[in-house]
Short mmCIF file of C-alpha atoms and ligand atoms in Angstrom, two decimals:
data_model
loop_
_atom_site.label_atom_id
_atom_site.label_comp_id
_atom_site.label_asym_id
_atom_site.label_seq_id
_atom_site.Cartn_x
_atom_site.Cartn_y
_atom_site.Cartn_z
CA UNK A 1301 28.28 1.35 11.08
CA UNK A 1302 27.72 5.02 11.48
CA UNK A 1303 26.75 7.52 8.77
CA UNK A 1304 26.89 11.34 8.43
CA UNK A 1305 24.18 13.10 5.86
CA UNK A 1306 25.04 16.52 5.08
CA UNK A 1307 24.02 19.45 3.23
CA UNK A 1308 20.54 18.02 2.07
CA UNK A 1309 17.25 19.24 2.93
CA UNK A 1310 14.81 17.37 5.60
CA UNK A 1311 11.24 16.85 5.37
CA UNK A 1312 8.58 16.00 7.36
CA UNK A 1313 4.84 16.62 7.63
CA UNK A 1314 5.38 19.58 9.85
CA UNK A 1315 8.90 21.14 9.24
CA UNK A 1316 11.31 21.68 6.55
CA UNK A 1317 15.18 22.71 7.29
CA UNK A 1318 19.00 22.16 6.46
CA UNK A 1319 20.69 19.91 8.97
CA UNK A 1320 23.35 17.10 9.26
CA UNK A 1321 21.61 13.77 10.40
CA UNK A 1322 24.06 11.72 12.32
CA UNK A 1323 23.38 7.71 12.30
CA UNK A 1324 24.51 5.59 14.43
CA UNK A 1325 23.54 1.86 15.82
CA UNK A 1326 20.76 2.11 13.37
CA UNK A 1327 18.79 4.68 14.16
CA UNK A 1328 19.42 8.60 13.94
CA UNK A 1329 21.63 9.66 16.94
CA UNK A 1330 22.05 13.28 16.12
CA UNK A 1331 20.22 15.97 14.00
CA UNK A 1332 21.97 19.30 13.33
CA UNK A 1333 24.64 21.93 11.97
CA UNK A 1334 28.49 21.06 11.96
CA UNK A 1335 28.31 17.82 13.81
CA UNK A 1336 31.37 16.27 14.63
CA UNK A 1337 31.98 12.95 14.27
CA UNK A 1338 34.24 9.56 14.99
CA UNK A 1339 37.06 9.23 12.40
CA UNK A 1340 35.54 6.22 9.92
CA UNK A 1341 32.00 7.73 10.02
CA UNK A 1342 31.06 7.29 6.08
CA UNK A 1343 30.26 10.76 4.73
CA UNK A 1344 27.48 11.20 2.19
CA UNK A 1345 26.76 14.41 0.36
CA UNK A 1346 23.16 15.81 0.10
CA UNK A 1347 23.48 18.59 -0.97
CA UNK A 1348 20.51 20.04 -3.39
CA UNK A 1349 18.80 17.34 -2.53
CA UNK A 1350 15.89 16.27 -0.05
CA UNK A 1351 15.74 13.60 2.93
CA UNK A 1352 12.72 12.00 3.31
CA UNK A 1353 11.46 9.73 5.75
CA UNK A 1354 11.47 6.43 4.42
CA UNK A 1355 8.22 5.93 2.65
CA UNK A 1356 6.13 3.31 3.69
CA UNK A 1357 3.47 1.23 1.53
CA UNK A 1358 0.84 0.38 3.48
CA UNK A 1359 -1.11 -1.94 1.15
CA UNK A 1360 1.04 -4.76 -1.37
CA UNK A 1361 0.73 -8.38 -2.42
CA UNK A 1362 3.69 -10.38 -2.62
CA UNK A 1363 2.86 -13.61 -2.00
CA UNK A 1364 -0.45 -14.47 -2.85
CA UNK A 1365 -2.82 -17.09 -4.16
CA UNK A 1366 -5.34 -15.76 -5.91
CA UNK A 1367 -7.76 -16.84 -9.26
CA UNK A 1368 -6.06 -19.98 -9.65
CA UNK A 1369 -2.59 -18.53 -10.16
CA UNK A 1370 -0.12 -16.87 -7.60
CA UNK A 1371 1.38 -13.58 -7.70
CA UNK A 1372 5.07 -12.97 -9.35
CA UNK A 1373 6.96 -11.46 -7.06
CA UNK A 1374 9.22 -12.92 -4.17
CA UNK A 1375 9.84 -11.06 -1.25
CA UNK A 1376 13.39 -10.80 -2.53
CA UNK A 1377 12.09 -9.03 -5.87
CA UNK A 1378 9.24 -7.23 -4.43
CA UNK A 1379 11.68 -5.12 -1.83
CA UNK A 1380 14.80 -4.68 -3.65
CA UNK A 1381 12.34 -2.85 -6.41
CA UNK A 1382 10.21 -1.19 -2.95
CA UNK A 1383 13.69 0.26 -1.99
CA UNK A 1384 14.97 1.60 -5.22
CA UNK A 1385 11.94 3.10 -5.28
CA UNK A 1386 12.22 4.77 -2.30
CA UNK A 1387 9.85 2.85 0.07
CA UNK A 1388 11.58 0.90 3.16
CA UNK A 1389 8.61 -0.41 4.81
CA UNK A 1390 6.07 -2.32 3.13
CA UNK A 1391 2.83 -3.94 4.82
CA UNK A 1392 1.73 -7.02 3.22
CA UNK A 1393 -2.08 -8.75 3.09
CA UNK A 1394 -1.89 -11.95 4.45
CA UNK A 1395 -4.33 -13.52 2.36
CA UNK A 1396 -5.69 -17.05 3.32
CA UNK A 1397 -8.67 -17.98 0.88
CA UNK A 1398 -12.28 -18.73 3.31
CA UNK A 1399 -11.08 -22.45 2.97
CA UNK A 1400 -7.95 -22.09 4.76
CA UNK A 1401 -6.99 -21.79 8.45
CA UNK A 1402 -6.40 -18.27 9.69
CA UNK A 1403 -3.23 -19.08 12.09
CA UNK A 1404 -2.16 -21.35 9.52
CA UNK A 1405 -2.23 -18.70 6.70
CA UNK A 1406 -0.39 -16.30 9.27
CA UNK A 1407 2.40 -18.56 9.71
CA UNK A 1408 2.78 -19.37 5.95
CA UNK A 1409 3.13 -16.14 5.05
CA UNK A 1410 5.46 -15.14 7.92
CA UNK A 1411 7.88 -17.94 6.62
CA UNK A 1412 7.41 -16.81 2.83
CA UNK A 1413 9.18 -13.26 4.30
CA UNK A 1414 11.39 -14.48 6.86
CA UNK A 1415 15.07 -13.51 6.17
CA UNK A 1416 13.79 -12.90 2.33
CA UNK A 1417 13.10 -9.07 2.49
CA UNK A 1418 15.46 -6.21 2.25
CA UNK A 1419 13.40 -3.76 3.54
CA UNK A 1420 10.93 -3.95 6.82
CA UNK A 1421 7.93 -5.30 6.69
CA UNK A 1422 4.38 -6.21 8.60
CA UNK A 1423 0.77 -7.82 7.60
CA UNK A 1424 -2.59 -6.75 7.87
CA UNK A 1425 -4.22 -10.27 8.58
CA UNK A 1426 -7.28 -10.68 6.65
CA UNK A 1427 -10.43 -12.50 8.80
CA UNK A 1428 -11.71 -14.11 5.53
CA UNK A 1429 -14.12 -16.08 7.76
CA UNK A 1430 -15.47 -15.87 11.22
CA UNK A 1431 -15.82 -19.77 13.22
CA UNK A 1432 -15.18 -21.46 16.27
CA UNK A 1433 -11.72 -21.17 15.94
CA UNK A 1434 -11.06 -17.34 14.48
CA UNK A 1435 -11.23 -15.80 17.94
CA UNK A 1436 -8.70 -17.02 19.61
CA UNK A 1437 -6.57 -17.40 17.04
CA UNK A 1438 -6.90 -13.40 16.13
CA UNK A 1439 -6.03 -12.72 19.74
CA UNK A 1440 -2.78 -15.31 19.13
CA UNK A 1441 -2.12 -13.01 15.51
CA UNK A 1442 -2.06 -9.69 18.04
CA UNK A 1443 -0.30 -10.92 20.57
CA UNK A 1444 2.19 -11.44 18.03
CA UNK A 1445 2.84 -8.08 16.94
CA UNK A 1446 0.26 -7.93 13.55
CA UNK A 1447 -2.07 -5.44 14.69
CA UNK A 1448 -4.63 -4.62 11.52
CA UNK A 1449 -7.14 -7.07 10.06
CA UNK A 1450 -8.29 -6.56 6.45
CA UNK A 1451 -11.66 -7.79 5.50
CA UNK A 1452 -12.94 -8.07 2.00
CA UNK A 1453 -16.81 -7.49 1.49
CA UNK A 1454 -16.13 -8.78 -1.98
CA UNK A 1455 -15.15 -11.58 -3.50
CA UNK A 1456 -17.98 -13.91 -2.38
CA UNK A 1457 -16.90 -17.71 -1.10
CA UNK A 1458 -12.81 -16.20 -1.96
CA UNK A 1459 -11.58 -14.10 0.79
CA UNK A 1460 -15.49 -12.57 1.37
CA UNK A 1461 -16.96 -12.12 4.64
CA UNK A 1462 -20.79 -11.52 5.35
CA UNK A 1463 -22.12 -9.02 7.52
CA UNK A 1464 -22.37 -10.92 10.17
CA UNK A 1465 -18.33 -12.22 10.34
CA UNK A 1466 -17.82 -8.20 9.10
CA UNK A 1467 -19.42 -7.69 12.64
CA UNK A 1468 -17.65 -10.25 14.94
CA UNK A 1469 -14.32 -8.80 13.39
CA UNK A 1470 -15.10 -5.57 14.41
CA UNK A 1471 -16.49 -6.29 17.57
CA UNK A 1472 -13.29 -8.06 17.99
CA UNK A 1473 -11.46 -5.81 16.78
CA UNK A 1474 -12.44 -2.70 18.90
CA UNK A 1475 -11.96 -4.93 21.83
CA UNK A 1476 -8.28 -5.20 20.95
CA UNK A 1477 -7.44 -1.77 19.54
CA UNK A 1478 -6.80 -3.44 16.43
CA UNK A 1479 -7.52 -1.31 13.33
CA UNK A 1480 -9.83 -2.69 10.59
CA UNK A 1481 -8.81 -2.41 6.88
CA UNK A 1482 -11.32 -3.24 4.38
CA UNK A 1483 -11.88 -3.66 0.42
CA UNK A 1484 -15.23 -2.75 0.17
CA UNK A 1485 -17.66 -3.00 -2.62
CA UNK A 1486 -20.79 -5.11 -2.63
CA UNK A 1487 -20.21 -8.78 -3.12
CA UNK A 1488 -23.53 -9.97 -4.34
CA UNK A 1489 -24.35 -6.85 -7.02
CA UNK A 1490 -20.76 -7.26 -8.33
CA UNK A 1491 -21.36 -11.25 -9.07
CA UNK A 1492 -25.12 -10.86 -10.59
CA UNK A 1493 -23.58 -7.92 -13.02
CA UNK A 1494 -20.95 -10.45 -13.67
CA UNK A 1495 -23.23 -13.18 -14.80
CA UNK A 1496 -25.30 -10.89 -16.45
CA UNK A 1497 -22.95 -8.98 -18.48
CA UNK A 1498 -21.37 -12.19 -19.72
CA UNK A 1499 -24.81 -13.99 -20.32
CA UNK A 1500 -25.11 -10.96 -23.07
CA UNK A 1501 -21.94 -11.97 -24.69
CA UNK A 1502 -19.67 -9.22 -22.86
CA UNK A 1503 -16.77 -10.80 -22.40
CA UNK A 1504 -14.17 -8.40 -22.93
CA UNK A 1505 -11.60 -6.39 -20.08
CA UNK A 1506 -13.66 -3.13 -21.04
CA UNK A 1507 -16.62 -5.17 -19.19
CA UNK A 1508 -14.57 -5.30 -15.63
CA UNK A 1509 -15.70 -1.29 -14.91
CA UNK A 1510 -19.33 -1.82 -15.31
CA UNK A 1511 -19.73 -4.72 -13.52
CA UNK A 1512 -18.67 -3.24 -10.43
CA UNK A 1513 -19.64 0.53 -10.78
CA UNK A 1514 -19.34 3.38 -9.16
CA UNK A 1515 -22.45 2.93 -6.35
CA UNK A 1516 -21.54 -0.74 -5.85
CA UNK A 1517 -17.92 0.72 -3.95
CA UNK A 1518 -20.38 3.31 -2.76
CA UNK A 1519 -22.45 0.77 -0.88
CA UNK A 1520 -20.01 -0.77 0.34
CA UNK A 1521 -18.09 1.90 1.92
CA UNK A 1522 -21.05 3.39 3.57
CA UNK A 1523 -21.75 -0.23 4.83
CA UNK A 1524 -18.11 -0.54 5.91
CA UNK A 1525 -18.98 2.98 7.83
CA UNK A 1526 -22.66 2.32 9.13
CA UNK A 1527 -20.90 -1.27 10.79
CA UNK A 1528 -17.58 0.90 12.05
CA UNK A 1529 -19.62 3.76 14.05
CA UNK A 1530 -22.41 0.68 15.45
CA UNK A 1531 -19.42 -1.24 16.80
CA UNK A 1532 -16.78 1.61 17.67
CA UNK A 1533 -14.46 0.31 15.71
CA UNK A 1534 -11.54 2.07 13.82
CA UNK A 1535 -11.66 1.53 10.05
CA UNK A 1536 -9.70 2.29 7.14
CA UNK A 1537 -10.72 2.07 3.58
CA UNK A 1538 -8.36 0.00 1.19
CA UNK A 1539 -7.99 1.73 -2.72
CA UNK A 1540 -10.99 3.91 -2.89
CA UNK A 1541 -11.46 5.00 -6.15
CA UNK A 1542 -14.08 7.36 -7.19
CA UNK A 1543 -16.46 10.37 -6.31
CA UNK A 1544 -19.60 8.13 -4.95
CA UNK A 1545 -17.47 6.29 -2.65
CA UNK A 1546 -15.48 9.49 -1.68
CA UNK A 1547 -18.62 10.90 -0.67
CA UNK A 1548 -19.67 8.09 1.37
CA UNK A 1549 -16.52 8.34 3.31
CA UNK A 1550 -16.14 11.71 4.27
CA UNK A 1551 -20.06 11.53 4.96
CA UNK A 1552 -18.96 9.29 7.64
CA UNK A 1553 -15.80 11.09 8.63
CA UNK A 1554 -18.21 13.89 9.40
CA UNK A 1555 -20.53 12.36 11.77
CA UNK A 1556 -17.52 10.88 13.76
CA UNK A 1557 -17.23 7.79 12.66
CA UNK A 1558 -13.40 6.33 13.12
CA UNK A 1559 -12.56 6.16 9.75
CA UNK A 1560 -9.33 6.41 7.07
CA UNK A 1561 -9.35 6.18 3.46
CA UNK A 1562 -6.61 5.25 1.32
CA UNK A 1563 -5.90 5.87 -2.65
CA UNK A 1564 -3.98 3.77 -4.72
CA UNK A 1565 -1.63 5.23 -7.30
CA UNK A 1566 -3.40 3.54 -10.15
CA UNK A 1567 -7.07 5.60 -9.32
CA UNK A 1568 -5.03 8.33 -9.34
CA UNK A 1569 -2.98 8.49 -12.77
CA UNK A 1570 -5.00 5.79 -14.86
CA UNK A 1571 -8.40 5.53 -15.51
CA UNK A 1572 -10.59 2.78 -17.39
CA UNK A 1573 -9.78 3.84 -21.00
CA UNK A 1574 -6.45 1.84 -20.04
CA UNK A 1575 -8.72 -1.37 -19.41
CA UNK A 1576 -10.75 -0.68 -22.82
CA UNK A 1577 -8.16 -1.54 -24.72
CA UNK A 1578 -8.50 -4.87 -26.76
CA UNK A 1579 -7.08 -8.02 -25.72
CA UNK A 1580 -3.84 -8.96 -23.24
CA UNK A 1581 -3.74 -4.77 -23.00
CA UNK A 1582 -6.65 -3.94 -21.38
CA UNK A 1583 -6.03 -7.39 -19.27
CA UNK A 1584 -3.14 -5.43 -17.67
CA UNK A 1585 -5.56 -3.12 -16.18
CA UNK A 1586 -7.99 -5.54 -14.40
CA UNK A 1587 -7.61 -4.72 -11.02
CA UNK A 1588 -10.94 -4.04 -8.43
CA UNK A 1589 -12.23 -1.53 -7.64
CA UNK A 1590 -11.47 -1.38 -11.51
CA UNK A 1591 -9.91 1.94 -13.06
CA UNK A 1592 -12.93 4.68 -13.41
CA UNK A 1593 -13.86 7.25 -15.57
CA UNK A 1594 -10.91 10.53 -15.64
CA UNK A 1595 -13.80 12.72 -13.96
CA UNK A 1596 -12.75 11.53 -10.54
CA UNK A 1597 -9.27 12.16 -10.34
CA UNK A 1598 -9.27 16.05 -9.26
CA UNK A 1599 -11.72 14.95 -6.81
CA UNK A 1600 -9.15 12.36 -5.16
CA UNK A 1601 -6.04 14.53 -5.62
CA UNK A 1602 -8.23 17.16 -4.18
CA UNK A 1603 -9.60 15.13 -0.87
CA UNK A 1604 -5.82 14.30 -0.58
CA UNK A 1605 -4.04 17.62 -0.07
CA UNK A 1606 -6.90 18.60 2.13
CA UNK A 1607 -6.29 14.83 3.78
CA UNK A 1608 -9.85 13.51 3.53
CA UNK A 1609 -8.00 11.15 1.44
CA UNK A 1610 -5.43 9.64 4.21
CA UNK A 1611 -2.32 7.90 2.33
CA UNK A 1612 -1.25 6.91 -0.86
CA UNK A 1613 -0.40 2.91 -1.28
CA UNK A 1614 0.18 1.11 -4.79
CA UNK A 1615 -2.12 -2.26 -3.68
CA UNK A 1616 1.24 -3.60 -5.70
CA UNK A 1617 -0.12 -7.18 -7.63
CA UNK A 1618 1.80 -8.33 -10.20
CA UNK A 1619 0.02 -10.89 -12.34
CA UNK A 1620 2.49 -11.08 -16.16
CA UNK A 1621 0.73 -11.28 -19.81
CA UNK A 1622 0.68 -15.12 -19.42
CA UNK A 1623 -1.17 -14.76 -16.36
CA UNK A 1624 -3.50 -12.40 -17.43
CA UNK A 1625 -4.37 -14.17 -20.54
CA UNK A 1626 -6.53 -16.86 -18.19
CA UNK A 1627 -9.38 -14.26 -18.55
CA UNK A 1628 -8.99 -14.24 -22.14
CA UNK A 1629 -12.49 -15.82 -22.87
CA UNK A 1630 -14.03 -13.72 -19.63
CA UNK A 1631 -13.07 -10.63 -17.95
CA UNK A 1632 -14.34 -12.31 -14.68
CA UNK A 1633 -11.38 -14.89 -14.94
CA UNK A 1634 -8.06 -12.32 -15.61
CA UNK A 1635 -6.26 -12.12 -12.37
CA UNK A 1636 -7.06 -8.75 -10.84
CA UNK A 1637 -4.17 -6.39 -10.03
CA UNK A 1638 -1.60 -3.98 -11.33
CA UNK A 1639 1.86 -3.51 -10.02
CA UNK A 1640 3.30 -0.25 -8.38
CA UNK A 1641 5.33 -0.74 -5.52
CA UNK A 1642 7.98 0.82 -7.43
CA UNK A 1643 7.24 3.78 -8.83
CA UNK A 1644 4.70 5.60 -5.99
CA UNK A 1645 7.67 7.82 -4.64
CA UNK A 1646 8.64 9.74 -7.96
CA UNK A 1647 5.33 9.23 -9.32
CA UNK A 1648 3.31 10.75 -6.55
CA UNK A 1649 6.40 13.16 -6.06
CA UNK A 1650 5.79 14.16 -10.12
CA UNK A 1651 2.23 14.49 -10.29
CA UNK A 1652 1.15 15.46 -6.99
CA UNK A 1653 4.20 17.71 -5.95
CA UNK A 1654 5.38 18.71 -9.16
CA UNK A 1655 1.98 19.47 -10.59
CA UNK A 1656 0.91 21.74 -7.93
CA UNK A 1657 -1.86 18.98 -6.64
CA UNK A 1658 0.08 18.55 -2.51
CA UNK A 1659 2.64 20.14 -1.34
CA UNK A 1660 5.56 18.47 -0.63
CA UNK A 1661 4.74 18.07 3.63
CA UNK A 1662 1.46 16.42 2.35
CA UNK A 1663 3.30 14.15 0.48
CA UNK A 1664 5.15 12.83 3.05
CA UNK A 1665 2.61 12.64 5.29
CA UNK A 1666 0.59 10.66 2.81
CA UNK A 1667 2.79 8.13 2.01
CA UNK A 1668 5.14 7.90 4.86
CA UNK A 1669 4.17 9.81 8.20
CA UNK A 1670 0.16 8.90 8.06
CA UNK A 1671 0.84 5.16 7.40
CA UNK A 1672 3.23 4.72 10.16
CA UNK A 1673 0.92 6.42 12.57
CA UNK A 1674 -2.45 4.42 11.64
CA UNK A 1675 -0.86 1.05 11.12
CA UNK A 1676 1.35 1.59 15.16
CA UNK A 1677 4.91 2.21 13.38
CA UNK A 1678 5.33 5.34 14.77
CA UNK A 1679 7.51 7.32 15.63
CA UNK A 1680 9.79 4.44 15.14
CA UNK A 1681 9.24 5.04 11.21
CA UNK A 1682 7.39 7.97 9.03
CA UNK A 1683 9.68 10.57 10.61
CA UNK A 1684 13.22 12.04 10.98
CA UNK A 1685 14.05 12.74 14.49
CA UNK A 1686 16.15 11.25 17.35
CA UNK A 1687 15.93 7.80 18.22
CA UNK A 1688 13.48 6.78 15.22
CA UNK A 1689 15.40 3.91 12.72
CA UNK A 1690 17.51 5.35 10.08
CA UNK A 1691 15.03 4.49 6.90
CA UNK A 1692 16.17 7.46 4.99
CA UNK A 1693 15.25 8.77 1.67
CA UNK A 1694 18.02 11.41 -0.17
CA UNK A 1695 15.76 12.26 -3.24
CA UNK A 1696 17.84 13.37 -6.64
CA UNK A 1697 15.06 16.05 -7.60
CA UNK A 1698 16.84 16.91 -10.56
CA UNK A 1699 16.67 13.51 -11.88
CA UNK A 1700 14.65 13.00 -15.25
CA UNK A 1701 13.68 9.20 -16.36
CA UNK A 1702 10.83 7.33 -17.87
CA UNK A 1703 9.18 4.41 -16.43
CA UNK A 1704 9.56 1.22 -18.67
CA UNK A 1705 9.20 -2.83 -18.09
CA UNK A 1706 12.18 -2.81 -19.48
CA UNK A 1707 14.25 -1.36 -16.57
CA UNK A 1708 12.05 -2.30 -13.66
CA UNK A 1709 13.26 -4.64 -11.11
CA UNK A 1710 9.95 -5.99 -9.87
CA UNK A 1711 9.08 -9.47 -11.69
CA UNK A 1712 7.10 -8.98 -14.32
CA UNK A 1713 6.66 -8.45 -17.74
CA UNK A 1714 4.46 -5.26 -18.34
CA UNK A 1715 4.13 -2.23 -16.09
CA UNK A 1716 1.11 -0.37 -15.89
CA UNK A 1717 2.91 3.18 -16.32
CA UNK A 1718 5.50 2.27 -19.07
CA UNK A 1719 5.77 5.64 -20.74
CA UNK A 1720 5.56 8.03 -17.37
CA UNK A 1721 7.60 10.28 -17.12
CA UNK A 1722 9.84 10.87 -13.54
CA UNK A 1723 11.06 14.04 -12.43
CA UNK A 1724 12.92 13.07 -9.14
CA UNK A 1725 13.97 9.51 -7.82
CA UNK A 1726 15.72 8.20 -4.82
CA UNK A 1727 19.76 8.82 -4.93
CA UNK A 1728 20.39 6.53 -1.68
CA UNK A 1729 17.94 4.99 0.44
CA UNK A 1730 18.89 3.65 3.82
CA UNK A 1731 16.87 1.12 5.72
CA UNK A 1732 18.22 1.01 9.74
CA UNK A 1733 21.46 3.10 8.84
CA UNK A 1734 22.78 0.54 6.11
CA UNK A 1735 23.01 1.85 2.20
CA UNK A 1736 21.02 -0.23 0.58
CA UNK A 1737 20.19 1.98 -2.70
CA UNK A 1738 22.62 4.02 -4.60
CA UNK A 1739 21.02 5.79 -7.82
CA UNK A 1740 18.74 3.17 -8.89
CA UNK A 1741 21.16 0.58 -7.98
CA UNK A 1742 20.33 -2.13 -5.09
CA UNK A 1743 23.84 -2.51 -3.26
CA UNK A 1744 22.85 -3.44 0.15
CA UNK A 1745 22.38 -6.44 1.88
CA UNK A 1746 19.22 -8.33 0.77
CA UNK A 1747 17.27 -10.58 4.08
CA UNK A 1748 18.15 -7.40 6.00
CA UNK A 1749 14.14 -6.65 6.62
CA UNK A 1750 12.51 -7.66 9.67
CA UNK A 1751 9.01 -8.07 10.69
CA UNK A 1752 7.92 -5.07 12.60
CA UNK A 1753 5.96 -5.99 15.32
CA UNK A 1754 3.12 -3.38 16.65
CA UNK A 1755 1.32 -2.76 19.68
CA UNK A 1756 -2.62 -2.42 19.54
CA UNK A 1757 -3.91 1.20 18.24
CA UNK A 1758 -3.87 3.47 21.77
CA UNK A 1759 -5.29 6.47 20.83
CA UNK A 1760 -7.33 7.03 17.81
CA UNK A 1761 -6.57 10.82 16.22
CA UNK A 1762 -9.10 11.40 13.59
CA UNK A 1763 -6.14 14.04 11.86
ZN1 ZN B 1276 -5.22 -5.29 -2.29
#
């Protein structure tokens, strides 16, 4: 199967020109002007449009247990809708609960994704406890090619760790070259406000925000930091959301400390007048850290073109009305999590590029070229250039659409942007040199994803 690109515009963090991309076996074979090429090569036309890199999400939930309910999507939904969107690489939380057996967990979710996915894919493993056993079967996890551990310093006696498993994971961690991810707020001030808002009769979604504010990510962040730079471990900060927790961060950043930070789409177009809203609507904007106050949003888009803010991932969780509707009678029971696996291409390409907020090499790097480099995917992915895998994104930036339940292809029965509008979408999207997206349209072959494996972090660049 060999392809030619031409007349289209390539991207990358560092460099933008017109040039044919040649494809063969794959991966790109050949970059540049009148190429010729073997008779049954298929031709596509770019022209006035861009090639991107193909974008890479670095933090979704597909299959997942979680608050006595599992998440909607398959791996067959979640990546067909991933690559119409323009994303063909997706890394997935492996999520066993604090009851269940890491290695287990790992191979459970490896056989919910194998041969399911059309795009690639790979797993942060989360270390949702630390015993006997953990060690050695971490070291088994990254000798298998899964090279990032998420912990959670929330969600006490769920997924939580203490400090003290926090620092055997790191410890472990920096012994390996294995990169820490973590969801950090503070696990014990987030379930007293809990108990104490709903002992005064607050029951509602609009009571998710306040009981885990602002200084409780804020702790936990700087926590997250203060255990990185005692251990020498590298770190990276899952979905921070606001100003406090910004600040602890690039605090950090500034002493040295081997640390990334990731936004999620959500923080940065929604904010928690979304989860005020009575009943099953405000539900469909639980997710944690919850949505903040507007005030912080020119301060994340800000830290993101200057890339204190790292990448841009969705922390895609699709949980439908039914499903939210458990937390009905308490805000502390509706499953936490809003979908966007989807839409973070045109959206961030709208708002951020569009808008004036990052320019479009920024964007790139953000949600494609960054990723791939913290996570060990590149230069394999998050670039165009010889001998990396054909995951190619030919962005229609003349397009105009509006985002709607309606016409999404994830499964699930709201979507927390119906309404946005898109300027720009992908017009074919190519994961290892096959089409597999035509103008919205999936046309490819679905099982074609693979699990990436990765070698251990070699050298940590701090930009
Ligand atoms: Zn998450």
């Amino acid at each position: 199967m060999s392809l030619l690109i031409r007349g289209g515009e390539i991207v990358t963090p560092d460099a933008r020109y017109k040039a044919e991309i040649y494809v063969e076996d794959q991966t790109v074979a050949r970059i540049g002007t009148d190429l010729s090429v073997p008779p049954g090569t298929e031709i596509i036309d770019a022209t006035g449009k861009w090639i991107f890199p193909g974008f890479i999400d670095p933090h979704v939930h597909i299959y997942l247990p979680f608050m006595a309910t599992f998440a909607k999507d398959t791996h067959e939904t979640a990546s067909v809708a991933a690559l119409i969107g323009g994303t063909t690489t997706f890394i997935e939380m492996c999520c066993p609960s604090r009851t269940e057996d890491t290695l287990a967990g790992y191979n459970l979710w490896k056989e919910k994704a194998q041969g399911r996915s059309a795009c690639d894919y790979a797993f942060h493993m989360t270390v949702s406890r630390f015993d006997q056993n953990t060690e050695a079967q971490l070291r088994e996890i990254v000798r298998d090619g899964t090279t990032s551990f998420k912990i959670f310093l929330s969600y006490k006696n769920f997924f939580g760790v203490d400090d003290g498993e926090m620092y055997q994971t790191l410890t472990l961690a920096k012994e390996l070259g294995v990169i820490v991810a973590a969801h950090c707020e503070n696990a014990e001030l987030v379930g007293r406000l809990q108990q104490a808002l709903l002992a005064e009769g607050k029951t509602g979604p609009e009571w998710h925000e306040p009981s885990r504010p602002e200084s409780v990510e804020a702790e936990g962040t700087a926590r997250f930091a203060t255990f990185l730079e005692n251990t020498g471990a590298v770190g990276y900060v899952v979905h921070l959301s606001c100003v406090p927790a910004l600040k602890a961060a690039v605090d950090a950043k500034g002493r040295g400390v081997r640390l990334s930070v990731e936004s999620v789409l959500p923080h940065l177009l929604l904010d928690k007048t979304s989860a005020e809203r009575a009943g099953l609507e405000g539900m469909q904007y639980v997710m944690s850290p919850p949505l903040r106050d507007k005030r912080n949003q020119p301060a994340l888009w800000s830290a993101l073109a200057s890339r204190l803010i790292d990448t841009v991932a969705t922390d895609h969780c699709p949980f439908d009305n039914e499903q939210k509707l458990l937390g009905r009678d308490a805000f502390t029971q509706i499953p936490n999590g809003i979908p966007g696996i989807e839409e973070r291409v045109s959206l961030i390409y709208t708002y951020g590029v569009n808008r004036g907020r990052m320019d479009i090499h920024r964007f790139v790097d953000a949600l494609s070229t960054r990723p791939a480099k913290l996570f060990g995917l590149f230069p394999r992915k998050g670039t165009i250039a010889v001998g990396s895998d054909a995951d190619l994104v030919i962005f229609d930036p003349t397009y105009r659409g509006v985002i709607s339940a309606r016409t999404q292809h994830i499964n699930n029965d709201y979507s927390g942007f119906e309404g946005f509008a898109v300027e720009g979408r992908p017009a074919v999207v190519t994961v290892r040199g096959k089409i597999q997206v035509r103008d919205g349209n999936f046309v490819g072959e679905r099982g074609r994803g693979q699990l990436l494996r990765r070698e251990p972090i070699i050298n940590w660049r701090s930009n």
